CSV table of C-alpha atoms and ligand atoms in Angstrom, one decimal:
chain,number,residue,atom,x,y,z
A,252,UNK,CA,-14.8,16.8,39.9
A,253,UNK,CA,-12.9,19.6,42.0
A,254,UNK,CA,-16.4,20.9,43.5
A,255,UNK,CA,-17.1,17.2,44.3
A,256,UNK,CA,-14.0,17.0,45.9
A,257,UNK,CA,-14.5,20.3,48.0
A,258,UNK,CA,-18.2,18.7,48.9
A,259,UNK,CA,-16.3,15.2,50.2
A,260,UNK,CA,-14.1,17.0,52.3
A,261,UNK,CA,-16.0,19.5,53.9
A,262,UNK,CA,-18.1,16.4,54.8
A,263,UNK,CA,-15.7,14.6,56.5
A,264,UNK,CA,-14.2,17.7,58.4
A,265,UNK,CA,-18.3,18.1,59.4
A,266,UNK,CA,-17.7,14.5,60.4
A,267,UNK,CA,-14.9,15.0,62.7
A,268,UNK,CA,-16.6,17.9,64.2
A,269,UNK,CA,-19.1,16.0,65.1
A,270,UNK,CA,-17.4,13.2,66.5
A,271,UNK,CA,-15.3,15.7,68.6
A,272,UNK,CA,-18.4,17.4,70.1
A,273,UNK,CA,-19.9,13.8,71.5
A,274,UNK,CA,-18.9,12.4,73.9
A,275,UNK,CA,-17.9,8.5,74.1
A,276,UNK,CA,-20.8,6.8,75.6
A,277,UNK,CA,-21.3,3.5,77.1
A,278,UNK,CA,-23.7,2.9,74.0
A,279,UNK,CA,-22.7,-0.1,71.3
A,280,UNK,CA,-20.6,1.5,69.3
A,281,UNK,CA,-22.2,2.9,65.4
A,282,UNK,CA,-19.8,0.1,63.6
A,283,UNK,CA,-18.1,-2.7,65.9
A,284,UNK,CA,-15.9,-5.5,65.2
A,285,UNK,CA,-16.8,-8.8,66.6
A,286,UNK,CA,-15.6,-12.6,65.8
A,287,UNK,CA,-18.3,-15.3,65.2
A,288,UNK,CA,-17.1,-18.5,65.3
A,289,UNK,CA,-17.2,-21.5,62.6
A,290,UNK,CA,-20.3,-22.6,60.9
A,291,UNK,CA,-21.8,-19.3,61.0
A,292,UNK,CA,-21.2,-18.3,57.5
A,293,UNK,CA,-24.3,-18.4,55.7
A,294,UNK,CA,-26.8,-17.0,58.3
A,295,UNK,CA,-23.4,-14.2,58.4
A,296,UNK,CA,-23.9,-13.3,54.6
A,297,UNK,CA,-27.6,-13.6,54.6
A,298,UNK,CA,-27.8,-10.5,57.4
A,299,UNK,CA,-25.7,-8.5,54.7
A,300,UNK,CA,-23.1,-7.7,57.6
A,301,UNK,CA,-19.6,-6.6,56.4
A,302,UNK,CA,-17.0,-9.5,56.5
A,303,UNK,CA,-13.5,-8.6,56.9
A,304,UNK,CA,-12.0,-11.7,56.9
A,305,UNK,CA,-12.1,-15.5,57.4
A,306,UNK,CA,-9.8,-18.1,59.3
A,307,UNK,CA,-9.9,-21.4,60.1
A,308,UNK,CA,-14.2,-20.5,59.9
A,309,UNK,CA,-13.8,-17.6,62.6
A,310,UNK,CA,-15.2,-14.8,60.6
A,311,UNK,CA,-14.3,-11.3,61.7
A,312,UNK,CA,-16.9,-8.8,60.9
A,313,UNK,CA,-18.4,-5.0,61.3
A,314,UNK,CA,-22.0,-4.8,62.4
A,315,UNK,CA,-24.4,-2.0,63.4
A,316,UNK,CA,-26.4,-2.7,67.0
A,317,UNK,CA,-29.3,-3.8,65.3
A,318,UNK,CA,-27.5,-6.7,63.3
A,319,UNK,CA,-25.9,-7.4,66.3
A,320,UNK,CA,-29.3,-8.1,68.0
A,321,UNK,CA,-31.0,-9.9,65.0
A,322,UNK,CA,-28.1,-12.0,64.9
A,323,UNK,CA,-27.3,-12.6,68.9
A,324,UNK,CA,-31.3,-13.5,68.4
A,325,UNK,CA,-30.4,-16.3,65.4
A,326,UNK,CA,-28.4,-17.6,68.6
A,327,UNK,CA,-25.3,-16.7,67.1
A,328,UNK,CA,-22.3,-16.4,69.9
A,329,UNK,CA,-20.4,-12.4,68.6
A,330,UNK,CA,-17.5,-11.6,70.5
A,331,UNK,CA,-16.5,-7.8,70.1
A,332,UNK,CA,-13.1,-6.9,69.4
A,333,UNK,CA,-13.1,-3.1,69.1
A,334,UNK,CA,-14.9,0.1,67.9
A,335,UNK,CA,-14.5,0.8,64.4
A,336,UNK,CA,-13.8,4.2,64.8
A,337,UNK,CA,-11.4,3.3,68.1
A,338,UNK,CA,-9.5,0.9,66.0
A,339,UNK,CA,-8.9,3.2,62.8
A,340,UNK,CA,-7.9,6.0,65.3
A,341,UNK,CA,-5.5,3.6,66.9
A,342,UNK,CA,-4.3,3.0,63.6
A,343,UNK,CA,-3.5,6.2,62.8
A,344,UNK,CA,-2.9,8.0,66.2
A,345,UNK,CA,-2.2,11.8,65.2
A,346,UNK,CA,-0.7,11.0,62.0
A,347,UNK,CA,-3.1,13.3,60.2
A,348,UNK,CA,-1.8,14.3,56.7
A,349,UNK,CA,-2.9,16.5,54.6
A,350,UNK,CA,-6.9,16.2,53.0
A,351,UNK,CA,-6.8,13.9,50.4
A,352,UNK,CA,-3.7,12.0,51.1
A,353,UNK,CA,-2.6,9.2,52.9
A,354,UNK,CA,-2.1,9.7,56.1
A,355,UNK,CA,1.6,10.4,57.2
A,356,UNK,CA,3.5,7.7,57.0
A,357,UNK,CA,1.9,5.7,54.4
A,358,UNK,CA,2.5,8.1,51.7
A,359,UNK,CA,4.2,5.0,49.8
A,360,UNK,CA,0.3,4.2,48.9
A,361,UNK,CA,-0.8,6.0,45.9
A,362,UNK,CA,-4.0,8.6,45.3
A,363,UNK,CA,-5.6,8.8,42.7
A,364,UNK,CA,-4.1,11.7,41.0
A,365,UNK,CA,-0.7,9.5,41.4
A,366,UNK,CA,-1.6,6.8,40.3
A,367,UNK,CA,-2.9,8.8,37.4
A,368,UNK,CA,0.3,10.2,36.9
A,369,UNK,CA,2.1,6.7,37.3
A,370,UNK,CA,0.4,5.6,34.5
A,371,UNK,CA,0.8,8.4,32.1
A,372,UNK,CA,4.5,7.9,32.9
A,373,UNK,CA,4.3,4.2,32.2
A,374,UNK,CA,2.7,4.9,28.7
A,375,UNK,CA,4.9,7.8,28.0
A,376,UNK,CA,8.4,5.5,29.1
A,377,UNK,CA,7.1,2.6,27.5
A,378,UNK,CA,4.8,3.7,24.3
A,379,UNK,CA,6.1,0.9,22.0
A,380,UNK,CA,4.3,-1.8,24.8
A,381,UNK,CA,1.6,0.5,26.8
A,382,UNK,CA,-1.6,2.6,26.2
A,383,UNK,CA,-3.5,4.1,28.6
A,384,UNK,CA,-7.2,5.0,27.9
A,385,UNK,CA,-10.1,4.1,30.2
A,386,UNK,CA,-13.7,2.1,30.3
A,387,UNK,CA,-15.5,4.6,31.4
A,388,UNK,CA,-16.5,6.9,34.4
A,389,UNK,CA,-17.0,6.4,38.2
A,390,UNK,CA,-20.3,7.6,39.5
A,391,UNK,CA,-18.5,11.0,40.3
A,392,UNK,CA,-16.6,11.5,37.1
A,393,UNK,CA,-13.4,10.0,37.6
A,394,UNK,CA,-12.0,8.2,34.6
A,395,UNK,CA,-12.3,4.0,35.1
A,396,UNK,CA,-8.4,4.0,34.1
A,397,UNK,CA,-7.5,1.1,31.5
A,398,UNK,CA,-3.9,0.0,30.7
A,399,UNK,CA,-3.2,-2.3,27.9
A,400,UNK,CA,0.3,-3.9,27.8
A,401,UNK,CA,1.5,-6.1,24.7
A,402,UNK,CA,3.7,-5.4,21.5
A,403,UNK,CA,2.3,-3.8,18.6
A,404,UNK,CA,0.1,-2.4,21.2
A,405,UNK,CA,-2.0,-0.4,18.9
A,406,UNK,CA,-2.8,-3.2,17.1
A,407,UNK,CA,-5.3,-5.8,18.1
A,408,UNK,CA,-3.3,-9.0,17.6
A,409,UNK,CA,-4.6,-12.6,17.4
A,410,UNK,CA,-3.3,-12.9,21.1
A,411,UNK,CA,-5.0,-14.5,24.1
A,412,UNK,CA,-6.1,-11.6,26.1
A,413,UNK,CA,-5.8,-11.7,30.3
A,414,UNK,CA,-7.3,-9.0,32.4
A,415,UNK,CA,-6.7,-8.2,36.0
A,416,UNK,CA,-8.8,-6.1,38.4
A,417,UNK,CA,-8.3,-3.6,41.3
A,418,UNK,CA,-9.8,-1.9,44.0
A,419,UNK,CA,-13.4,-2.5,43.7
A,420,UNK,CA,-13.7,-2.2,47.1
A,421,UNK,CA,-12.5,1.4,48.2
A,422,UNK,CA,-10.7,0.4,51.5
A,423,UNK,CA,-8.2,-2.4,49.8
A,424,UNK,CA,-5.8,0.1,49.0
A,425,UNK,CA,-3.2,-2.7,48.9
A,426,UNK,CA,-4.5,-3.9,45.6
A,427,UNK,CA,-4.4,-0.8,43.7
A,428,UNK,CA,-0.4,-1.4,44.6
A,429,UNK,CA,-0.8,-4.8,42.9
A,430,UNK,CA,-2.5,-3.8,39.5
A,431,UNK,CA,0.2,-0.7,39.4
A,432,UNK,CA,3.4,-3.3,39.9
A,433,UNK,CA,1.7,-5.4,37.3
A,434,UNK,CA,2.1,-2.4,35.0
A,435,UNK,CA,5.5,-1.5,36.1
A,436,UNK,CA,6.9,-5.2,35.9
A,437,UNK,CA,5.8,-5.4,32.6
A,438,UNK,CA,6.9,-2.3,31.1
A,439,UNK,CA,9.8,-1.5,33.0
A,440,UNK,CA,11.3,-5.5,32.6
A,441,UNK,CA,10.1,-5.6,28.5
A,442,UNK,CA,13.0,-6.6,26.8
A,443,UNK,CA,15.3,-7.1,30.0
A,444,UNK,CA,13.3,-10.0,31.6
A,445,UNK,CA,12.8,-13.0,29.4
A,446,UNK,CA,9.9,-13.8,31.1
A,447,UNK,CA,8.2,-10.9,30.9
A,448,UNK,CA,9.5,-10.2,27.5
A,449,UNK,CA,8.0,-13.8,26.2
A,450,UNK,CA,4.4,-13.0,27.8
A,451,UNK,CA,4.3,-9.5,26.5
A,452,UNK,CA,5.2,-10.4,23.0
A,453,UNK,CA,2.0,-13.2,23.3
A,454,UNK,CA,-0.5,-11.8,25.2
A,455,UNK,CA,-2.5,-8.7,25.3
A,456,UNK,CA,-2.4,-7.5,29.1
A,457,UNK,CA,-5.1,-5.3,30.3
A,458,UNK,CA,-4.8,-3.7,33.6
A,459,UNK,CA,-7.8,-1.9,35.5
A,460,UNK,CA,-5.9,-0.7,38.8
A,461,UNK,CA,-8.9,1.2,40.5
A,462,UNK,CA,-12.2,0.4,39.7
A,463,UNK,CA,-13.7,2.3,42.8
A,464,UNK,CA,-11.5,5.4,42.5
A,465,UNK,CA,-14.6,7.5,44.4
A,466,UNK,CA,-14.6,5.0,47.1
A,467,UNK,CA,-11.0,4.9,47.4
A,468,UNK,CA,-10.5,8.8,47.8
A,469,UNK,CA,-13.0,8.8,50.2
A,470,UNK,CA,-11.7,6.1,52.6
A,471,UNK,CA,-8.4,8.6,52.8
A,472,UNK,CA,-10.5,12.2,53.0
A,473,UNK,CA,-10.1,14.1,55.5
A,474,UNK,CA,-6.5,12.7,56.4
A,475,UNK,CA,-7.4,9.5,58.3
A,476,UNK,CA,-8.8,5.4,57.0
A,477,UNK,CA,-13.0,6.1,57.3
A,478,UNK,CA,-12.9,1.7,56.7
A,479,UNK,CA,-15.2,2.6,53.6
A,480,UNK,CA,-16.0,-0.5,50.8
A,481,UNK,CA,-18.5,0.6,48.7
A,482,UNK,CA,-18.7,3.1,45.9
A,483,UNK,CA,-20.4,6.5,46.4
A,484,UNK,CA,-23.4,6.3,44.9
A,485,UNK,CA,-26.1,7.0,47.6
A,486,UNK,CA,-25.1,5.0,50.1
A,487,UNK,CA,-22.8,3.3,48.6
A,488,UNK,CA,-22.9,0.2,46.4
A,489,UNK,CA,-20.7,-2.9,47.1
A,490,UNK,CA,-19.6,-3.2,43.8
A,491,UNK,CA,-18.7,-7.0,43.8
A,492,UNK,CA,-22.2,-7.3,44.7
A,493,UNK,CA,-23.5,-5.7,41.4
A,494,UNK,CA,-22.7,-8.0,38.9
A,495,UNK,CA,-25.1,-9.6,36.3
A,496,UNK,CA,-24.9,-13.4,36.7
A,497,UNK,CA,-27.2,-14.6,39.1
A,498,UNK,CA,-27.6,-11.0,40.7
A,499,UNK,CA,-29.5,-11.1,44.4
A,500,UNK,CA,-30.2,-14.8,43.7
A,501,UNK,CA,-29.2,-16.5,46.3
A,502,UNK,CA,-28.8,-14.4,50.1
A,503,UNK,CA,-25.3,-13.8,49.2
A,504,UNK,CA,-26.3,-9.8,49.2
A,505,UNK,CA,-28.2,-7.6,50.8
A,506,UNK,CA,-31.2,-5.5,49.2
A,507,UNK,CA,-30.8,-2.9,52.0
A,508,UNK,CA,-29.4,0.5,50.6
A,509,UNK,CA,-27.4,1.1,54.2
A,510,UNK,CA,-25.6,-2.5,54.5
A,511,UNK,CA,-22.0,-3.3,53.3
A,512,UNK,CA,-23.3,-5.8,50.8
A,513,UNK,CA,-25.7,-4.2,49.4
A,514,UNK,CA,-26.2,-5.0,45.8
A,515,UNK,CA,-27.6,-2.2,44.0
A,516,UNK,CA,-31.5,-1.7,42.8
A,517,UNK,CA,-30.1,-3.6,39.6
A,518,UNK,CA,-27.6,-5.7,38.1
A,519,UNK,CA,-25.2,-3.1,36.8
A,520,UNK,CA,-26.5,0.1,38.2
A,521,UNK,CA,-23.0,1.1,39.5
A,522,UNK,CA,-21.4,3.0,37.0
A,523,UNK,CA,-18.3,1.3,37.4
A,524,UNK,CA,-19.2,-2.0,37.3
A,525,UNK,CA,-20.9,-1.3,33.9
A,526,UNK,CA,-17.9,0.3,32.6
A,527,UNK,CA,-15.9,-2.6,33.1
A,528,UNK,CA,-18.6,-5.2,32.1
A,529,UNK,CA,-19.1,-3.1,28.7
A,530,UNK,CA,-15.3,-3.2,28.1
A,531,UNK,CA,-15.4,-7.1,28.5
A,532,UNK,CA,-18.1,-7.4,26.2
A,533,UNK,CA,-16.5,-5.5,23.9
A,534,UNK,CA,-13.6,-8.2,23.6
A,535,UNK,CA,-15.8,-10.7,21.8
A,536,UNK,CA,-14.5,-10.6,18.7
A,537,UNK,CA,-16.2,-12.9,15.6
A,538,UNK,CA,-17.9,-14.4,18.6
A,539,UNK,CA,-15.2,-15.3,20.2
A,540,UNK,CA,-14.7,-13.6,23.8
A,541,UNK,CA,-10.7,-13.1,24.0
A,542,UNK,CA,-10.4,-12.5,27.1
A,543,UNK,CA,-9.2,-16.2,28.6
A,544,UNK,CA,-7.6,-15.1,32.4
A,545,UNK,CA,-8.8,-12.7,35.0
A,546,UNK,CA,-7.7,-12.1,38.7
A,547,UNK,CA,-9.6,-9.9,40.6
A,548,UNK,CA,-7.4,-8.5,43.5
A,549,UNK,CA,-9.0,-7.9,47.3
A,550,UNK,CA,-7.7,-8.1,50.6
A,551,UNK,CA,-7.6,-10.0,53.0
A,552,UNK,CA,-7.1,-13.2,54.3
A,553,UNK,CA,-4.3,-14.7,52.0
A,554,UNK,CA,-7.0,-16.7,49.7
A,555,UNK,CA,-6.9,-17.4,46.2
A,556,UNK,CA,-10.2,-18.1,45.3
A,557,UNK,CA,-12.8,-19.5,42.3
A,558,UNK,CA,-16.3,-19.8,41.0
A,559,UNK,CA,-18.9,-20.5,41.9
A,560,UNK,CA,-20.0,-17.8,44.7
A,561,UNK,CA,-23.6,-18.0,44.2
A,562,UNK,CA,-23.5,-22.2,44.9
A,563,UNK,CA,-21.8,-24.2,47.0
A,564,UNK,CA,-21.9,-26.9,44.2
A,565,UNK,CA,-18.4,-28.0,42.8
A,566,UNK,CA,-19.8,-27.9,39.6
A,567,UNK,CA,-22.2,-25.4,38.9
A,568,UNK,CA,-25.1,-24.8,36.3
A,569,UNK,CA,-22.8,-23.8,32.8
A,570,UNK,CA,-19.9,-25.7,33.8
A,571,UNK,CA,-18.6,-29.2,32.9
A,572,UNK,CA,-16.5,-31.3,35.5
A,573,UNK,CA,-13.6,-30.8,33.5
A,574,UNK,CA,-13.6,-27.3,33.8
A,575,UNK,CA,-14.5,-26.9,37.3
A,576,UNK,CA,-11.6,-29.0,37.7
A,577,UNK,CA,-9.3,-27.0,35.9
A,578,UNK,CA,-10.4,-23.4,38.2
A,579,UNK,CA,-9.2,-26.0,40.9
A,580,UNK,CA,-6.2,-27.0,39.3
A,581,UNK,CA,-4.9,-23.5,38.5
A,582,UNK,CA,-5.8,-22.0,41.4
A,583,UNK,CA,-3.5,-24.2,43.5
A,584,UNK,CA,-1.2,-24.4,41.4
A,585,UNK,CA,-1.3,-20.2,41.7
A,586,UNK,CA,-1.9,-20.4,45.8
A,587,UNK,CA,1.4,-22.9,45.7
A,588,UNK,CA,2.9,-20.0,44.3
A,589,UNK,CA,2.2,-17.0,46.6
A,590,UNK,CA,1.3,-19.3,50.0
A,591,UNK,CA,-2.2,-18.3,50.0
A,592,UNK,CA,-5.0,-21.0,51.1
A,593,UNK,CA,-6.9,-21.9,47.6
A,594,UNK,CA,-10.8,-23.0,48.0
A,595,UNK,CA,-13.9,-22.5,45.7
A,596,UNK,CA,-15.3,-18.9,46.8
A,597,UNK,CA,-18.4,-20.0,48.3
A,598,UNK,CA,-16.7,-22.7,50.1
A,599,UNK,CA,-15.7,-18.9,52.7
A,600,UNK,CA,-19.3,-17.8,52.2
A,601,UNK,CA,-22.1,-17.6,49.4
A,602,UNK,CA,-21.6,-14.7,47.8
A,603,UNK,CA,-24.0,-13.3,44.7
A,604,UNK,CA,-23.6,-11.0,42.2
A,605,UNK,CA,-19.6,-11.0,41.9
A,606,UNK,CA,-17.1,-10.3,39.2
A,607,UNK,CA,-15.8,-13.9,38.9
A,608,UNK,CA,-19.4,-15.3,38.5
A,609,UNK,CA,-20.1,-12.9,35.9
A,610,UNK,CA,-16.7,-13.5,34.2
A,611,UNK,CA,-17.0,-17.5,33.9
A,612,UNK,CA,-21.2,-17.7,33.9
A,613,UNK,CA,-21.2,-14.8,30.8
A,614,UNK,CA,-17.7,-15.2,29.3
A,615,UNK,CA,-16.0,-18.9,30.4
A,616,UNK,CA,-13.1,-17.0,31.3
A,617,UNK,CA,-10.8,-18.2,33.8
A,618,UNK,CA,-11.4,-16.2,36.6
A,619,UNK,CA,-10.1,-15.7,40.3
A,620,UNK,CA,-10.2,-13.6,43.5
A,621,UNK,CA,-6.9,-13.0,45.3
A,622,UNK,CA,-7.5,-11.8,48.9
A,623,UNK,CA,-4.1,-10.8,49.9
A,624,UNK,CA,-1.9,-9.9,52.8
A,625,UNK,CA,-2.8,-10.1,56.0
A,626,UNK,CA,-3.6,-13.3,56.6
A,627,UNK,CA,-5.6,-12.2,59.4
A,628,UNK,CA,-5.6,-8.8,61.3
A,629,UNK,CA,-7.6,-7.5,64.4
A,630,UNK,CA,-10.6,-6.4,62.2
A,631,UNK,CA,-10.4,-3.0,60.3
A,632,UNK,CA,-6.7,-2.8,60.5
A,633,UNK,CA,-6.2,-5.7,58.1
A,634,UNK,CA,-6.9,-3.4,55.4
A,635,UNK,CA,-4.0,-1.1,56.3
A,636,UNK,CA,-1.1,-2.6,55.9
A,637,UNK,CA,1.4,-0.1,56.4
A,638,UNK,CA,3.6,0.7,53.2
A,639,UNK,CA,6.3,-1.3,54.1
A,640,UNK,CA,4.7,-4.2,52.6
A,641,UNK,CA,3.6,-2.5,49.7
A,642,UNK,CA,6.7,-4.3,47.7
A,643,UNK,CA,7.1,-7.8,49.0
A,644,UNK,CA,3.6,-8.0,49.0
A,645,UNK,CA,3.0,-7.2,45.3
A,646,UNK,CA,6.1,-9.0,44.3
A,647,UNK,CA,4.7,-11.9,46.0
A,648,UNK,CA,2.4,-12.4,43.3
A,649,UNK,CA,4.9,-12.3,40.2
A,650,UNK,CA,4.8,-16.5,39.6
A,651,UNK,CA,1.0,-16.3,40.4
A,652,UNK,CA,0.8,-13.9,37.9
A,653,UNK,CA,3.2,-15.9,35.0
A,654,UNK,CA,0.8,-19.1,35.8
A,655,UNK,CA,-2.4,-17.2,34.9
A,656,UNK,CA,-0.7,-16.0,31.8
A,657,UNK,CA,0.6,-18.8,30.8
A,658,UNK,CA,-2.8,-20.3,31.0
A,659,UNK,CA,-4.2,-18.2,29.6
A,660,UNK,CA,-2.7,-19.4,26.1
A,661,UNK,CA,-3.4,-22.7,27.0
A,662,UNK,CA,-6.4,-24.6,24.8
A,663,UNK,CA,-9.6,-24.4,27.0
A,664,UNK,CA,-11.2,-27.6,28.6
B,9,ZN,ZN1,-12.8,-6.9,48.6
């Protein structure tokens, strides 16, 4: 892991050299932002481009020149915003920090190594509620942390079991922060906070907070945001592409190696997304699955989200009315909570291969995306809020939180 580590920097500081020795040009730039407006979606995720963010049907994406042609040649109106590269520098304007940190003034975000550390304190404060062990390893080696939170935690109780995700794609830094205040809040509140006391004593919790932890050290390397979303295998792999229901079925991925979305030459041939698929598997006990709740944390746009992906059916193939009701109901009720916008997720764009299809078409359980803060954001930046936020935004998702655990004992539909 530490030679990897010397190889990822002295690529991006070959990177930088590089950039320093060209000069800007008049040329479209490698990555831009551009807005497309409404009614676009579809022929949008079909080209595999990279979509920030949605609102009110404006979609906000990064494209290469040649998608920008292909599409401009669909007949699709894309207005540029920026140059990635302009916008992240504009982000963080000489506010280099050291290599594999955040850059200055966001140190309140956590690397890896701390949140490795936050955790082992967490089970080493709180070893009556908490282990820490992991699902696995990411493509370069780094341990697919696992956290599970209940009382008599060595045991595995007759409890309903809820799961929440993190960082699958390497740039949402913001949602590492979530899954780690979801640790804290209920290890640090057990036996002070009745709620958290009550859930903890009935549930098993199980917390994944970085499931691209390659991805996510290299969007920081080199001591500036690189904007990075897939994993680091070859090109990279979007990892909420790479899931087995339904995988590549339906031109909500791309089966080109260099584009944001692309999917992978397999269901599961990330690493990480088989770590944590195995580890679900695994909690099928006498043939009963008993995992019943899942939220799967990205930003942004301020969504709460629910399957389908792969349809834009209300009710897909493997679920009745009732239930496809109830994924409404709860997620409402949750984005009521946290003043997010709730919609099924293919209702933004069709999507294929992702974790909440894979969760409800293979398991039944009640699963969700949370895109969170920004609401919107002038492309790239959206994805770096600046630590300020870290706390209200996480906090803002406590009574989101308690609804999904709380149905999560409820009977199922
Ligand atoms: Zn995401």
């Amino acid at each position: 892991m530490r030679t990897t580590r010397r190889t990822l920097t002295a690529a991006a500081g070959l990177l930088l050299l590089f950039a320093a020795t060209v000069p800007a040009s008049a040329q479209p730039p490698e990555r831009g932002v551009y807005e497309i407006s409404a009614g676009a979606q579809e022929r949008v995720a079909r080209a595999g481009v990279d979509v920030l963010g949605v609102r009110d049907g404006t979609l906000t994406v990064v494209a290469s020149p040649a998608e920008v042609a292909s599409l401009r040649a669909e007949g699709l109106d894309l207005r540029p915003v920026g140059d990635v590269d302009r916008v992240l520098a504009e982000r963080n304007p000489d506010r280099r920090a050291a290599p594999g940190d955040f850059p200055a003034g966001d140190e309140g975000y956590h690397t890896y190594a701390e949140v490795t550390a936050e955790l082992r304190q967490a089970a080493q404060d709180h070893g009556d509620v908490t282990a820490l062990s992991s699902v696995g390893e990411s493509f370069e080696g780094r341990a697919l942390h696992l956290v599970k939170i209940s009382d008599h935690v060595e045991r595995d109780e007759a409890e309903p079991e809820v799961l929440f995700t993190c960082n699958q794609h390497a740039r949402e830094h913001l949602t590492t922060e979530m899954c780690l205040h979801i640790v804290q809040r209920f290890t640090d509140s057990y036996g002070h906070d009745p709620v958290v006391t009550q859930f903890v004593d009935s549930r098993e919790i199980y917390v994944i907070p970085t499931v691209n932890p390659d991805g996510a050290e290299y969007d920081i390397a080199g001591g500036r945001y690189q904007g990075w979303r897939k994993n680091r295998q070859g090109e990279g792999t979007d990892l909420n592409r790479n899931w087995g229901h339904r995988w590549g079925c339906c031109g909500g991925s791309s089966g080109h190696e260099g584009s944001e979305t692309y999917r992978g030459t397999a269901a599961f041939s990330a690493p990480e997304t088989k770590a944590v698929a195995d580890f679900v598997d695994s909690r099928v006990v006498g043939g009963t699955q008993q995992i019943t709740g899942h939220i799967d944390f990205h930003s942004y746009s301020e969504l709460v989200l629910w399957p389908y992906g792969h349809t834009t059916d209300d009710v897909g193939e493997g679920m009745t009315p009732d239930q496809a009701q109830r994924l409404r109901s709860v997620g409402e009720e949750m984005a009521a909570a946290n003043g997010y916008t709730p919609q099924q997720s293919s209702d933004l764009y069709v999507t294929d291969g992702d974790i909440n299809d894979w969760m409800w078409g293979r398991h039944r359980i009640l699963s969700f995306t949370f895109e969170m803060y920004p609401a919107d954001g002038p492309g790239l930046d959206g994805f770096y809020p600046p630590d300020e936020q870290i706390r209200p935004q996480t906090e803002r998702n406590d009574a989101a939180v308690d609804i999904l655990l709380r149905e999560a004992g409820a009977d199922r539909a």
